[in-house]
XYZ file of C-alpha atoms in Angstrom:
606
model
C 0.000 0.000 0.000
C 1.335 3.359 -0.894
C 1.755 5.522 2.066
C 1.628 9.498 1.436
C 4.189 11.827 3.513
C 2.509 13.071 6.315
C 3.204 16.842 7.345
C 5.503 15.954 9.591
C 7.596 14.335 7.014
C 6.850 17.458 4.806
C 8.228 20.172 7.290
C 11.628 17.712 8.365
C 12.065 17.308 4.383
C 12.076 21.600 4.459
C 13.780 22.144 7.205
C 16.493 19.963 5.889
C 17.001 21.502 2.564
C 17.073 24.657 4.789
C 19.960 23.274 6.106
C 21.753 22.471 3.543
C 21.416 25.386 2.077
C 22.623 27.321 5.106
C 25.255 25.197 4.905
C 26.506 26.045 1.369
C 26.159 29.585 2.092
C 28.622 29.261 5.475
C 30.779 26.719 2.905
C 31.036 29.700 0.269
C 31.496 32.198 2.698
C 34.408 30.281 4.300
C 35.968 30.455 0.864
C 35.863 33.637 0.454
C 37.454 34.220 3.393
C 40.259 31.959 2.817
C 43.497 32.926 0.909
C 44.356 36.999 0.187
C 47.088 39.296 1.008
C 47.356 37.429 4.832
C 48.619 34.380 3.774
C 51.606 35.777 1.906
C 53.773 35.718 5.348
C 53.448 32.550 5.551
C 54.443 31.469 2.135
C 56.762 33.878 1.075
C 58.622 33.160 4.888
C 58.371 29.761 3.956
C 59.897 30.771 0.158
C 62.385 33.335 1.472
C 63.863 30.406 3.991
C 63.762 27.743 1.386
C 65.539 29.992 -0.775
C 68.003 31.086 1.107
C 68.755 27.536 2.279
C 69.164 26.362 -1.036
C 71.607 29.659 -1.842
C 73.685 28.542 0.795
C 74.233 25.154 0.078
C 74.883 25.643 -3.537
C 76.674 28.663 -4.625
C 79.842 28.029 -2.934
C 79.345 24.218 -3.534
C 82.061 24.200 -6.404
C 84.786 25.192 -3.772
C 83.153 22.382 -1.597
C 84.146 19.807 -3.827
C 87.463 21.238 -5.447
C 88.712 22.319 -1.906
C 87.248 19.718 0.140
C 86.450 16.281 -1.959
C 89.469 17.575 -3.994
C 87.483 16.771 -7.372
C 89.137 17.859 -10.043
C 87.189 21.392 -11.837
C 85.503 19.918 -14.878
C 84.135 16.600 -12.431
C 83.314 18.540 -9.848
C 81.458 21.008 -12.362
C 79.458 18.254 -14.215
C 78.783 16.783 -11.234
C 77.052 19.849 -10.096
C 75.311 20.594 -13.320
C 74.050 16.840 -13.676
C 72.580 17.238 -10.368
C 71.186 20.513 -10.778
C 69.483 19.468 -13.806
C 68.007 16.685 -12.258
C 66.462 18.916 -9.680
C 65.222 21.005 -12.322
C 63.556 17.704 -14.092
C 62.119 16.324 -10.956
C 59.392 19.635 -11.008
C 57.638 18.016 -13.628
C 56.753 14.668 -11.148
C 56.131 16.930 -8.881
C 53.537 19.283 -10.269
C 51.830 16.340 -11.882
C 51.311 15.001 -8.673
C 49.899 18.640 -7.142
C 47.830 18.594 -10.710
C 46.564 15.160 -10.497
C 45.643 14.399 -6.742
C 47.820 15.527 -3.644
C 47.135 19.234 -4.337
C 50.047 22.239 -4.154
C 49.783 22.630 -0.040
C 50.688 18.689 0.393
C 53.467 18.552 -2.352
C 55.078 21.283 -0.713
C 55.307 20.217 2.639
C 56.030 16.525 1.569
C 59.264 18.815 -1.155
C 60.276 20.289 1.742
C 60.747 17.601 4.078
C 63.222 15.822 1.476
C 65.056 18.593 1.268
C 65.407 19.005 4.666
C 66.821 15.729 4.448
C 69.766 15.970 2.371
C 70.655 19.282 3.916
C 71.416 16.775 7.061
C 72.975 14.327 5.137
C 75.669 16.222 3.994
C 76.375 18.152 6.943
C 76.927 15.687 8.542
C 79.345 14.459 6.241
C 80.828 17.892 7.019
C 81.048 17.233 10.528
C 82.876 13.635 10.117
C 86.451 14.005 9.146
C 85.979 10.360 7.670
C 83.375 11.311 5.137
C 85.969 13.516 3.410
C 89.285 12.633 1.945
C 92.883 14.157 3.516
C 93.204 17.756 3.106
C 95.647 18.981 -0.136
C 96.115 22.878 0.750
C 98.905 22.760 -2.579
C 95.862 21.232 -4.584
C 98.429 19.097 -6.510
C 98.993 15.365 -6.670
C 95.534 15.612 -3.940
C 94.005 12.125 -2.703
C 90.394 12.366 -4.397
C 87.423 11.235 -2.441
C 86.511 7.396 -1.883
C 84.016 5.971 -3.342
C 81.584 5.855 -0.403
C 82.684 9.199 0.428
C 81.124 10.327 -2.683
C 77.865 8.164 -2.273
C 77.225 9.935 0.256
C 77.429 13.260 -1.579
C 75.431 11.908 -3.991
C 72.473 10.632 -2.139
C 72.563 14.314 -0.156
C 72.215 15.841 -3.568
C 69.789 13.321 -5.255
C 67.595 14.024 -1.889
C 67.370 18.024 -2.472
C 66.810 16.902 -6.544
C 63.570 15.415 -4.581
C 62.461 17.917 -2.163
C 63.498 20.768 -5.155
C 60.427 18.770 -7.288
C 57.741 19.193 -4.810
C 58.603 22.449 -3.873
C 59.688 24.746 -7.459
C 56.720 23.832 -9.087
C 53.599 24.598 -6.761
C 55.028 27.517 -4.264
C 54.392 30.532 -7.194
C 51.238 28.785 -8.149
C 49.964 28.072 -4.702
C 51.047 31.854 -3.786
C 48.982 33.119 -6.895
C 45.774 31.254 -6.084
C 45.436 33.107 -2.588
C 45.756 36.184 -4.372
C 42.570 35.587 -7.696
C 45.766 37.470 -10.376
C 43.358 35.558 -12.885
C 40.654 38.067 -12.897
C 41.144 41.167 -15.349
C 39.943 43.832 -12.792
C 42.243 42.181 -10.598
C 45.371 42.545 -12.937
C 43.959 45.839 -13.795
C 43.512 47.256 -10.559
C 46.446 45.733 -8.751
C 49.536 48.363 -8.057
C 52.356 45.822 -8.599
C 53.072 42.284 -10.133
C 53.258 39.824 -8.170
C 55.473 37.871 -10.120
C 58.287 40.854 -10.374
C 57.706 40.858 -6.008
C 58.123 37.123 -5.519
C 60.973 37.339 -7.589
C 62.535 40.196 -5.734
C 62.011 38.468 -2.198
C 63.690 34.973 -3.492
C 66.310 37.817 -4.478
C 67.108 39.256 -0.936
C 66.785 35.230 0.225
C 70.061 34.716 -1.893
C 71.633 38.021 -1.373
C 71.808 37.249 2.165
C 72.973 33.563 1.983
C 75.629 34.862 -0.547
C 76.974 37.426 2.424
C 76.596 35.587 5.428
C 76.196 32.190 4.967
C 79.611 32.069 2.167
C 81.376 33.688 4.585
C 81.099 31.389 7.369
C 82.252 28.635 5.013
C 85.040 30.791 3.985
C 86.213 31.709 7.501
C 84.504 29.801 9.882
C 83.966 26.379 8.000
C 82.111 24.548 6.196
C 80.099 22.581 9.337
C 78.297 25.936 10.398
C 78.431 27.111 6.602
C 76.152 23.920 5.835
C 74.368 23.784 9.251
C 73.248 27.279 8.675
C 70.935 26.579 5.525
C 69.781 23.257 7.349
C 68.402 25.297 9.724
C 66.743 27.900 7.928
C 65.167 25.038 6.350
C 63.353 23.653 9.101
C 62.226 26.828 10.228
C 60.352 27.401 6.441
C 58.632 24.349 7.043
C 57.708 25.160 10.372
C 56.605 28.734 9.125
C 54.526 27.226 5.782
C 52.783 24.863 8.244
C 51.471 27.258 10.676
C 49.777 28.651 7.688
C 47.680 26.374 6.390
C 44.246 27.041 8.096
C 44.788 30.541 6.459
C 45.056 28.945 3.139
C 42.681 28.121 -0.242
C 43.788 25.326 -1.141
C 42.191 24.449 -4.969
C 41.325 20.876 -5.503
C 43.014 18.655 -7.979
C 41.640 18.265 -11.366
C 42.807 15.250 -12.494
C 46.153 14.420 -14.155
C 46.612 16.698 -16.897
C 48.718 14.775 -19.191
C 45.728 11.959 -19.231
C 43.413 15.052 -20.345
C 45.939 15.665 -23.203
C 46.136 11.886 -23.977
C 42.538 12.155 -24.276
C 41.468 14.542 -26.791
C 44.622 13.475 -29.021
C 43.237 9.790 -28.671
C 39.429 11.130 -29.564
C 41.149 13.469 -32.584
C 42.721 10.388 -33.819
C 39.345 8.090 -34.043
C 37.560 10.892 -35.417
C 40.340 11.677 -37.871
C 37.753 10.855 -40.776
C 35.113 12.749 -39.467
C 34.089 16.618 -41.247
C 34.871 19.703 -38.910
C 31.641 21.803 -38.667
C 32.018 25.028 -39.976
C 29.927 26.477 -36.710
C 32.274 25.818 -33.680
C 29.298 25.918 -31.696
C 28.423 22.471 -33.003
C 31.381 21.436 -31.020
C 30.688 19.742 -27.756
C 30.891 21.899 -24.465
C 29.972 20.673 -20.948
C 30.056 23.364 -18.193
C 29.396 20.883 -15.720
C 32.318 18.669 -16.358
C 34.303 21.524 -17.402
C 33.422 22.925 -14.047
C 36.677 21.719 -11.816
C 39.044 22.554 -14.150
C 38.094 25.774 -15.194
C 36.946 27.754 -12.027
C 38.085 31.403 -13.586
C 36.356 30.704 -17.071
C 36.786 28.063 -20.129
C 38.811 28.521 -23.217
C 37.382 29.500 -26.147
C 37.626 28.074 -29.437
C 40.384 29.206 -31.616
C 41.200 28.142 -35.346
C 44.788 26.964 -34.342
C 45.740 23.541 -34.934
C 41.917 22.801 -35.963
C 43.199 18.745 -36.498
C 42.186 18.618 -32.919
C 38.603 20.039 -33.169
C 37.409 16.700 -34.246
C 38.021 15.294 -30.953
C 34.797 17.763 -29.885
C 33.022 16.564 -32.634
C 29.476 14.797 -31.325
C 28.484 11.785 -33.748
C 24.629 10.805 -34.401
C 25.530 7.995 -31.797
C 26.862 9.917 -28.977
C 24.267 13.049 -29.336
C 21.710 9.869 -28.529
C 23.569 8.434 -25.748
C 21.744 10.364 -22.660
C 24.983 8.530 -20.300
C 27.887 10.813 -19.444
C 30.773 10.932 -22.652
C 33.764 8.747 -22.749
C 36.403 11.353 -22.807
C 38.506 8.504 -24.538
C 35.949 9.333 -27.491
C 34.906 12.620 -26.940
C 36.276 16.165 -25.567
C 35.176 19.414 -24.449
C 35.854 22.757 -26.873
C 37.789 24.061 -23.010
C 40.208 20.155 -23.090
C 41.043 20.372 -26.689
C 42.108 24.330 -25.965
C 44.063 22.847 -23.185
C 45.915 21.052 -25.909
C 45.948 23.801 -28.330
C 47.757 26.187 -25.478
C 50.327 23.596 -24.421
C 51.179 23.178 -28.385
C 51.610 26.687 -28.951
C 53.459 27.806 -25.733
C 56.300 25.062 -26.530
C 58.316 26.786 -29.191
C 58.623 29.799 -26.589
C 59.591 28.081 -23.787
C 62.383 25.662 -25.859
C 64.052 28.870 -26.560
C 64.992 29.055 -22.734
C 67.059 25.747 -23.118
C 69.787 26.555 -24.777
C 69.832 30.176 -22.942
C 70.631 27.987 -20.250
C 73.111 25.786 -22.089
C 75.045 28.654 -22.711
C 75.616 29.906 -18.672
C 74.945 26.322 -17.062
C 78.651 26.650 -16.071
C 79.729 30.531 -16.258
C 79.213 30.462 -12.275
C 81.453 27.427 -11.491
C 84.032 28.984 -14.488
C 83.905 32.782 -12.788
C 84.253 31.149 -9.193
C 87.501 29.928 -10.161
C 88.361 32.952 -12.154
C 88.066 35.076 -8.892
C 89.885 32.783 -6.776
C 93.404 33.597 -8.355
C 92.065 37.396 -8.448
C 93.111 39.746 -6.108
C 90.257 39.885 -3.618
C 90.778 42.685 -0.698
C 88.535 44.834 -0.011
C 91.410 46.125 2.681
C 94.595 44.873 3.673
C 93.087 42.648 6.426
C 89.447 41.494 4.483
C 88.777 39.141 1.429
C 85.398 39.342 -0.711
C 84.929 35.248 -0.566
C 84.830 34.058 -4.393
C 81.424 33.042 -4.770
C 79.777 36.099 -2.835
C 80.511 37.900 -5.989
C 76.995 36.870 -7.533
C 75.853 39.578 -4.628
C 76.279 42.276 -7.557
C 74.321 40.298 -9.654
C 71.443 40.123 -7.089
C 71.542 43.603 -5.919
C 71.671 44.560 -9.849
C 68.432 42.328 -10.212
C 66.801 43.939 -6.844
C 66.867 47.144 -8.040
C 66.058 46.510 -11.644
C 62.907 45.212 -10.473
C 61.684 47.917 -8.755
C 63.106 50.387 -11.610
C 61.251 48.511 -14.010
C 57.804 47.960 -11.916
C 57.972 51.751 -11.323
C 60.159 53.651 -13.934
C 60.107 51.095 -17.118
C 56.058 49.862 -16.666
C 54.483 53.439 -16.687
C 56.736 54.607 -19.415
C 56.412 52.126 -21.537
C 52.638 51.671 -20.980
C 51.963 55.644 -22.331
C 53.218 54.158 -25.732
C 51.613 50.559 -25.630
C 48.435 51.007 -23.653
C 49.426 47.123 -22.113
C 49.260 47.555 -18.354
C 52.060 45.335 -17.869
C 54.231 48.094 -20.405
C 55.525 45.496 -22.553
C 54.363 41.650 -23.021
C 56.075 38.825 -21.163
C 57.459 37.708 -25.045
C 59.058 40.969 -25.822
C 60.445 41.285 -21.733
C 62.313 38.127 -22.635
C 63.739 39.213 -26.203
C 65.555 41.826 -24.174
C 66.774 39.464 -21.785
C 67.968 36.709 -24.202
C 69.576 40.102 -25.953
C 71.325 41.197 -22.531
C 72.400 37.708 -21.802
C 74.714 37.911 -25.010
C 76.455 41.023 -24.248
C 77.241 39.641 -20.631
C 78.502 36.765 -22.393
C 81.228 39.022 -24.584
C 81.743 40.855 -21.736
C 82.947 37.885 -19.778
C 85.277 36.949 -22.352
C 86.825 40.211 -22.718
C 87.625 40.089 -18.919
C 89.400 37.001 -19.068
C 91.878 38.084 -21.872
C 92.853 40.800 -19.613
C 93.125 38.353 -16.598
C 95.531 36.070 -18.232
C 97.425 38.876 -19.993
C 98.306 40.507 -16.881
C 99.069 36.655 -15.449
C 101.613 36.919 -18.447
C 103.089 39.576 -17.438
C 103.389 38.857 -14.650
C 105.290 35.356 -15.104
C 101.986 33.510 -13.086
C 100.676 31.527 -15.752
C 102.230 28.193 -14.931
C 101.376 28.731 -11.123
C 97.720 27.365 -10.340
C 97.924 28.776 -6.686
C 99.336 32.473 -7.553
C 97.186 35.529 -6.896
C 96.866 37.702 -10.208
C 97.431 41.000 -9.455
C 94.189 42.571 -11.070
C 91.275 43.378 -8.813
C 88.318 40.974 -8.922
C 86.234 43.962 -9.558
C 86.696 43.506 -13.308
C 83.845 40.374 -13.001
C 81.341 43.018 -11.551
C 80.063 43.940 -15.003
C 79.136 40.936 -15.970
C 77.585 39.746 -13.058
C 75.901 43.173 -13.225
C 74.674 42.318 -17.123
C 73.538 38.890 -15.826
C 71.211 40.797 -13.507
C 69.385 43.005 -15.886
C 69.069 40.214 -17.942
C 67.027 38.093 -15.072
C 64.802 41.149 -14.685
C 63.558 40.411 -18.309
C 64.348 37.039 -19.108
C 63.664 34.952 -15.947
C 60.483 36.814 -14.198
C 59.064 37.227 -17.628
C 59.710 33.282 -18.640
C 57.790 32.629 -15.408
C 54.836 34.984 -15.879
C 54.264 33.778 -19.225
C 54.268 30.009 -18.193
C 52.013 30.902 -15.690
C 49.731 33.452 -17.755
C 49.245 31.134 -20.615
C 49.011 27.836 -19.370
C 45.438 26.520 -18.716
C 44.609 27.052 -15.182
C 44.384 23.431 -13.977
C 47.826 23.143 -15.528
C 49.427 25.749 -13.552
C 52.139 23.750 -11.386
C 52.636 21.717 -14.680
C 53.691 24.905 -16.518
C 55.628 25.907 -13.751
C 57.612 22.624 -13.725
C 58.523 23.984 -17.701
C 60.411 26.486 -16.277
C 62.413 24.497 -14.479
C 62.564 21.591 -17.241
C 63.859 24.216 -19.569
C 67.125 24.504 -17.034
C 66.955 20.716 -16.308
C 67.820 20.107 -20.127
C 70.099 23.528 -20.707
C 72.513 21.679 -17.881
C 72.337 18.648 -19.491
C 72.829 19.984 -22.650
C 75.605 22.313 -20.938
C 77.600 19.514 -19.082
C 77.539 17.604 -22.437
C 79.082 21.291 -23.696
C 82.216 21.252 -21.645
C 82.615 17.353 -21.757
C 82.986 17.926 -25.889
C 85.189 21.011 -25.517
C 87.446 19.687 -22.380
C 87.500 16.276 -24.499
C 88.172 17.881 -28.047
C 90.327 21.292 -27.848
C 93.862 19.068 -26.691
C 95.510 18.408 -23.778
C 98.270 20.994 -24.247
C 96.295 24.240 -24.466
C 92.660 22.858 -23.398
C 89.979 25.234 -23.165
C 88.830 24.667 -19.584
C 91.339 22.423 -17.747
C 91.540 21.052 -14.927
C 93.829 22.319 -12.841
C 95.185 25.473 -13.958
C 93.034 28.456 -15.676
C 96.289 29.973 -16.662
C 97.106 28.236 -19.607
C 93.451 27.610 -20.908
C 91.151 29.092 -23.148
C 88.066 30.087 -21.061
C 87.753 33.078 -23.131
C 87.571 30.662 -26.294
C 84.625 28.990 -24.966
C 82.206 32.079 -23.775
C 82.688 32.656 -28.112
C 81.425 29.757 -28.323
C 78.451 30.279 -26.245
C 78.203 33.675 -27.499
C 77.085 32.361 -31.105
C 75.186 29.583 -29.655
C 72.830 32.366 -27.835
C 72.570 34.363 -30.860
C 71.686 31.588 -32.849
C 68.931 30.964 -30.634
C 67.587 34.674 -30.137
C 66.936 34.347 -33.939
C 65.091 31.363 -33.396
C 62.716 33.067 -30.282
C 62.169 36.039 -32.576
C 60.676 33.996 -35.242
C 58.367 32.191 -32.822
C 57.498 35.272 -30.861
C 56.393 36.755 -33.738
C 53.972 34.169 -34.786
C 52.527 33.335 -31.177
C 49.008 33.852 -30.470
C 47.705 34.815 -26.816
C 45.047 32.709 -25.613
C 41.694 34.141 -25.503
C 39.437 33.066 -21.842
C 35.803 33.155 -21.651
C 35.572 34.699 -18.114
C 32.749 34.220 -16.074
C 32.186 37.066 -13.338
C 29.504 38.047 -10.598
C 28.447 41.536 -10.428
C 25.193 43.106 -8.888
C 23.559 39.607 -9.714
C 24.154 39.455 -12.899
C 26.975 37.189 -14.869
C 28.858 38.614 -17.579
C 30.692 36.661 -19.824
C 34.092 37.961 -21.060
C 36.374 36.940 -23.893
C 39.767 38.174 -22.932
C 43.516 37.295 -23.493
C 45.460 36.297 -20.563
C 47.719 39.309 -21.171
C 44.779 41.158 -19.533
C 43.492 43.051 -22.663
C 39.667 42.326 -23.281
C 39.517 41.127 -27.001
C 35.302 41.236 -27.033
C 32.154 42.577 -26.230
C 30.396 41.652 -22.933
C 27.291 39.349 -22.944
C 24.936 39.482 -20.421
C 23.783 35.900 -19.732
């Protein structure tokens, strides 16, 4: 027998949906209040210790293992290039991870606890005389390190390769999503970039390790100089944790690359089908479209239109009333997805071989300085690798020159908020990059000529009497370059990637060094190997009698070969257009604008 509610039944039944509803409200207001300007202590403390940790345990590393592990130059430089690109390459498992299910706030911490890690391991092996080999103060006929000696380097460096993959990849991103950047009258309204900022705070992180903390291992030694940066670790993890019930923290979408694989697949079985000449006729879901695209879906383009057929809806699947197989058919927003990563590739390769060509200009100039005459007075010595300080302080203040001087100047001509785009900020810094390059070479010439004069050249050991001053200008050049190059490779990574691909795109970035060290170490294992034993290039012993100067040629052309190539693909790249979404009085209006933050349509009121 059929038994009708009674009013009882009726009134829980209302009161319930009341409930719920109350309880979406509180849900969204929560959200709201989640995330902003409050949280950026906590992440950029976290950032600015990680940093400065990682400062301190690298940039001096070279004399670590020359002085120290007594490695010869050219090992102990591949060895930190190899290992630097692999922490560079392990990003990319990292943000797919963040992408795909553990989120950016969990990859982080879980980053950051590796690296904490091998910052132990190795000091301790700085603390145990029998984790190092005998000292060799004349650094000839030197015992090298043992074999287990240098395991244990290794698995101290292949552990910060680890906790470097959770952590490069999702800390910009995760800082951006407090902040909504994506929205227009956000980007419009907002009084600085927040890229050009985090990159000026990860800047005073490493102009302070490259004071104090290569100083201590200069003077002090090298247990406090790698217990210092172990410390600061611990206390960013300590300081990112205390954040977190301040933090949004945006769900996963989904892996990313299995999206890709998706609509390719689909494109592929549909490869016979007839493109529609109306791309509405292409198949759009705003419902499962909905988690990975919270700030508004892609719209279509005419790029690479092979890939529309994946959106194409047969007479058989327009029937089917069941959910799609995504195997077999994709959204107009997945196959964008696609269409973005495609066209944002020929950009970002050009950042390879910029790296290629200075992978090992620090290690190189290190050495350089170190048979430079160094006093500052008769009884202080600027330590070799605290030189990159003028590089950093160049950087700092080219930053805020060009967020206050350069961006309303330029945007009086342009009318682009930003002043210029992120593809023509990096032309000039690939452009810089080149003339630091020359520069570098020049100085060396003059370094060995007066080491010729001076009857040094067959003395490893001797102090060159020329001032160490003369590297300043291209440290200085290196600088200005990272004002345009680096914070606008990152920015456009970030601004043109689709949005549930963000810590993916960021992990480019950092795959783009990965490969230019690779590429780099392979470099200087070709010239070391090829230019003779007699008057090699870079050997390894004595920068007297080689040809450093030869080499920064080399890498000279190499950079202008690939400026070329950037120019051509800048010049064809198209910005990709967003269909924003956006509550106002009530209403939703629907705009089509680039990411650059310059509205390309009309607005539609829904």
């Amino acid at each position: 027998m059929d038994m009708k509610p009674s009013g009882m039944d009726l009134a829980n039944q209302k009161n319930k949906a009341e409930e719920d509803g109350k309880q979406e409200e509180e849900s969204k207001i929560k959200n709201k209040k989640l995330g902003g300007i409050k949280t950026m202590p906590f992440i950029l403390g976290n950032e600015i210790c990680d940093r400065f940790a990682a400062s301190g345990f690298h940039s001096n590393m070279i004399t670590y293992l020359t002085q120290e592990l007594n490695m010869p130059l050219v090992q102990a430089s591949n060895t930190l290039t190899n290992f630097g690109g692999t922490a560079n390459f392990t990003p990319l498992f990292g943000a797919l991870i963040a992408d795909s299910f553990a989120g950016r706030f969990w990859t982080i911490t879980l980053g950051s606890i590796f690296y904490e890690l091998g910052l132990v391991s190795i000091t301790i092996s700085a603390v145990l005389p029998s984790l190092r080999p005998p000292p060799c103060p004349t650094q000839e006929n030197c015992q090298e390190a043992s074999t287990f000696q240098l395991w244990i380097l290794y698995i101290s460096l292949l552990l910060t390769s680890l906790g470097t993959g959770g952590i490069r990849p999702c800390v910009v991103t995760f800082a951006a999503d407090q902040l909504d950047i994506d929205k227009p009258s956000t980007a419009r309204s907002k009084k600085w970039n927040f890229f050009n900022w985090y990159y000026f705070s990860m800047g005073l992180a490493t102009l302070t390790a490259l004071t104090v903390v290569v100083y201590v291992q200069e003077n002090v030694g090298w247990v406090w100089g790698l217990g210092i940066p172990t410390i600061a670790m611990a206390i960013s993890i300590v300081t990112f944790l205390i954040g977190s019930p301040f933090y949004r923290k945006m769900k996963p979408g989904g892996s990313p690359l299995i999206r890709l694989a998706q609509v390719i697949a689909a494109a592929v079985k549909k490869r016979k089908e007839i493109i529609p000449e109306d791309p509405k006729l292409l198949y759009q879901n705003k419902e499962l479209d909905a988690a990975i695209s919270v700030h508004g879906r892609l719209v279509h383009t005419n790029q690479y239109k092979w890939f529309d057929r994946a959106a194409i809806v047969t007479e058989s699947e327009a029937k089917n009333s069941n959910p799609p197989n995504l195997w077999r058919l994709a959204t107009v927003h997945r196959v964008e997805e696609l269409k973005t990563i495609i066209r944002m590739l020929p950009i970002w390769a050009a950042g390879i071989l910029l790296v290629t060509s200075s992978s090992h200009q620090h290690s190189f100039t290190i050495q350089q300085a170190r048979t430079m005459d160094r006093h500052l007075s008769k009884s202080f010595e600027i330590p070799p690798a605290s030189l990159s300080i003028f590089g950093i302080l160049t950087m700092l203040s080219g930053l805020v020159l060009y967020e206050r001087l350069f961006v309303p100047f330029a945007r009086r001509f342009t009318g682009n908020p930003s002043g210029i785009t992120c593809l023509q900020r990096m032309g000039i810094g690939f452009g810089v990059n080149i003339l630091a390059t020359l520069v570098a070479s020049f100085v060396e010439m003059k370094r060995k000529s007066v080491a010729a004069n001076h009857n040094l050249l067959d003395d490893p050991k001797a102090i060159v009497p020329i001032s160490v001053f003369w590297l300043v200008p291209q440290f200085c050049l290196h600088g200005v370059a990272e004002v345009f190059m680096s914070v606008g490779h990152l920015e456009f990574l970030y601004d043109q990637s689709p949005e549930s691909m963000r810590s993916t795109a960021a992990a480019l970035y950092w795959i783009a060094i990965a490969m230019g060290n690779y590429i780099g170490t392979l470099l200087v294992s070709l010239v070391h190997k090829y230019t003779g034993a007699k008057r090699n290039w870079l050997p390894d012993r004595n920068l007297n009698r080689g040809r450093l100067e030869y080499y920064y040629w080399l890498v000279s052309g190499i950079q202008v070969v690939n400026l070329i190539y950037y120019i051509i693909c800048a010049w064809f790249y198209t910005y990709k257009p967003l269909e924003q979404v956006k509550e106002e009085d009530g209403e939703f209006d629907e705009n089509k604008v680039s990411e650059n933050g310059v509205e390309l349509a009309r607005n539609e009121t829904a």
